[in-house]
Short mmCIF file of C-alpha atoms in Angstrom, two decimals:
data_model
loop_
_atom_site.label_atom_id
_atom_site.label_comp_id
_atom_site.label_asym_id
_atom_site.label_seq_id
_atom_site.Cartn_x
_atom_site.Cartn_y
_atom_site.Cartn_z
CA UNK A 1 0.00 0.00 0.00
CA UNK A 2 3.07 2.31 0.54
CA UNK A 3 3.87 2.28 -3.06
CA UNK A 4 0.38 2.53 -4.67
CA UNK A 5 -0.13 5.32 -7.03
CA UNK A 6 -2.79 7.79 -7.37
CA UNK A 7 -5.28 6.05 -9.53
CA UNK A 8 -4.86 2.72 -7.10
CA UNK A 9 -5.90 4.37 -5.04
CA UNK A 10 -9.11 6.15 -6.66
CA UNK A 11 -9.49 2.48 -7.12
CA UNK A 12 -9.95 1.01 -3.55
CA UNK A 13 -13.50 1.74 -3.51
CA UNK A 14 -14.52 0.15 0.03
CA UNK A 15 -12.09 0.74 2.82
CA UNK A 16 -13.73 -2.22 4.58
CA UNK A 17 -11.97 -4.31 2.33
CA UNK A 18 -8.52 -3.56 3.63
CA UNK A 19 -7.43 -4.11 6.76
CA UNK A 20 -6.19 -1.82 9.15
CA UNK A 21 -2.52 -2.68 8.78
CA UNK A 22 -2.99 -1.67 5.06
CA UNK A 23 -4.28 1.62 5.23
CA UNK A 24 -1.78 2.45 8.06
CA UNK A 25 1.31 2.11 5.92
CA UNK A 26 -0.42 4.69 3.02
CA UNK A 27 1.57 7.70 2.06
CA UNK A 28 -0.01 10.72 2.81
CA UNK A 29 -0.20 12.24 -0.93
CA UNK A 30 -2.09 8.44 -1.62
CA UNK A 31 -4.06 9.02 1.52
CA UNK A 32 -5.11 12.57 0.30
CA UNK A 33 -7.17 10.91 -2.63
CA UNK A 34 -9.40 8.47 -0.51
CA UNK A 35 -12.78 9.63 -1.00
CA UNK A 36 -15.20 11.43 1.54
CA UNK A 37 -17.70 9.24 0.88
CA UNK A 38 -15.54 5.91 1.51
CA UNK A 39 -14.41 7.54 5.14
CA UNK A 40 -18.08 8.11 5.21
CA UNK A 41 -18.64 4.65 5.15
CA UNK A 42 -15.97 3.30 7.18
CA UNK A 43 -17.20 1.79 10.37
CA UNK A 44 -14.11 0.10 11.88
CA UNK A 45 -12.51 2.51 14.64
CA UNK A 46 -9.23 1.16 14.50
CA UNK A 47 -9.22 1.44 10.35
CA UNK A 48 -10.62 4.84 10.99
CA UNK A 49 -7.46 5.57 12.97
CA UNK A 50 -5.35 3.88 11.06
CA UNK A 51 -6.37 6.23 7.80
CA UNK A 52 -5.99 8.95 10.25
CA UNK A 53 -2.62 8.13 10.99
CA UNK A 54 -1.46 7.50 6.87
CA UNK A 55 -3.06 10.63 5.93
CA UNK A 56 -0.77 13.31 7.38
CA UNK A 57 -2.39 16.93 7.02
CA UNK A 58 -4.35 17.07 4.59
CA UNK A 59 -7.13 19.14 6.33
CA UNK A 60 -10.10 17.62 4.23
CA UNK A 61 -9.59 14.22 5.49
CA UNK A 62 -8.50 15.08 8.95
CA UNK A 63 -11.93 17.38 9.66
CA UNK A 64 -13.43 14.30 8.58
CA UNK A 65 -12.23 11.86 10.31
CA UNK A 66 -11.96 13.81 13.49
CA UNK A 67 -15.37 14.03 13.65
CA UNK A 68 -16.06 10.37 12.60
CA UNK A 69 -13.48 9.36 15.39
CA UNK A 70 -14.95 12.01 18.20
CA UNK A 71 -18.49 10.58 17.46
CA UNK A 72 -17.80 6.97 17.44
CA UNK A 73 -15.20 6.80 20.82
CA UNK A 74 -17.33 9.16 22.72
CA UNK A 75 -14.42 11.61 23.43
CA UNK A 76 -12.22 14.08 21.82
CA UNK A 77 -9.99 12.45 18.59
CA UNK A 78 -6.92 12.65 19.00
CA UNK A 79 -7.05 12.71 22.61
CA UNK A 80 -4.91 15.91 24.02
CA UNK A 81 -1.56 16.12 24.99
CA UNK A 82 -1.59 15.78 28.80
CA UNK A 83 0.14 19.78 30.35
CA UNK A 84 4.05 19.75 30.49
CA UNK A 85 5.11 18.84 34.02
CA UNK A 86 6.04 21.82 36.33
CA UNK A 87 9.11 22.03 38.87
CA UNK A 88 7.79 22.99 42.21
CA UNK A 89 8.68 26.58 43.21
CA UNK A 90 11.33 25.16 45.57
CA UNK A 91 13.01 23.16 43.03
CA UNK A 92 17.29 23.22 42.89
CA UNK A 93 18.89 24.91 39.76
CA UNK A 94 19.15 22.63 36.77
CA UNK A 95 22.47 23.72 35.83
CA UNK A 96 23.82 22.94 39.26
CA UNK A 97 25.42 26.03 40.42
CA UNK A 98 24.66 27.80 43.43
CA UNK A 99 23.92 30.84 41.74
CA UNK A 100 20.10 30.35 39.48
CA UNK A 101 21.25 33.40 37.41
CA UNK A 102 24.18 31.59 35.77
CA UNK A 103 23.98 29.25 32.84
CA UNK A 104 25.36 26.29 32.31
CA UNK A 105 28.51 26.10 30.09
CA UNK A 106 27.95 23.06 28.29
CA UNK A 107 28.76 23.09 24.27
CA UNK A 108 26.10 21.86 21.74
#
């Protein structure tokens, strides 16, 4: 599936028919011709998300199957990002110096 061209891929018809594993390892520009109307008719969460992870940005499919996904698992598709963890207020310097103004003097 990672090497199927353009018109293959107009010719899928049915997603249904592929599995999951399939339609994971599309390229995105072959992912950005699958049809509405087959995502439409896809029914199989994890082949939803599997199209949803082949199809990188293309923002047609992803409104689409954002809202396919958020309706059918009940919650928010793709789930977020839990916040960054934050140092308490009391926390020592990273660089480990005694001073918190000073930077470390490591070399990248």
């Amino acid at each position: 599936y990672r090497e199927l061209t353009g018109a293959a891929v107009r010719n899928l018809g049915s997603l249904e028919a592929s599995s999951k594993e399939s339609l994971a390892k599309l390229n995105p520009q072959a992912a950005s011709l699958i049809s509405l109307q087959w995502i439409e008719d896809l029914e199989d969460v994890d082949k939803m998300k599997a199209v949803a992870k082949s199809s990188g940005e293309d923002p047609r499919i992803r409104t689409a199957l954002t809202a396919k996904l958020t309706d059918a698992l009940g919650s928010v598709y793709p789930p977020p990002l839990p916040p960054p963890a934050r140092e308490p207020r009391n926390a020592e310097p990273q660089d480990g110096g005694d001073n918190p103004g000073t930077r470390s003097s490591a070399v990248f």
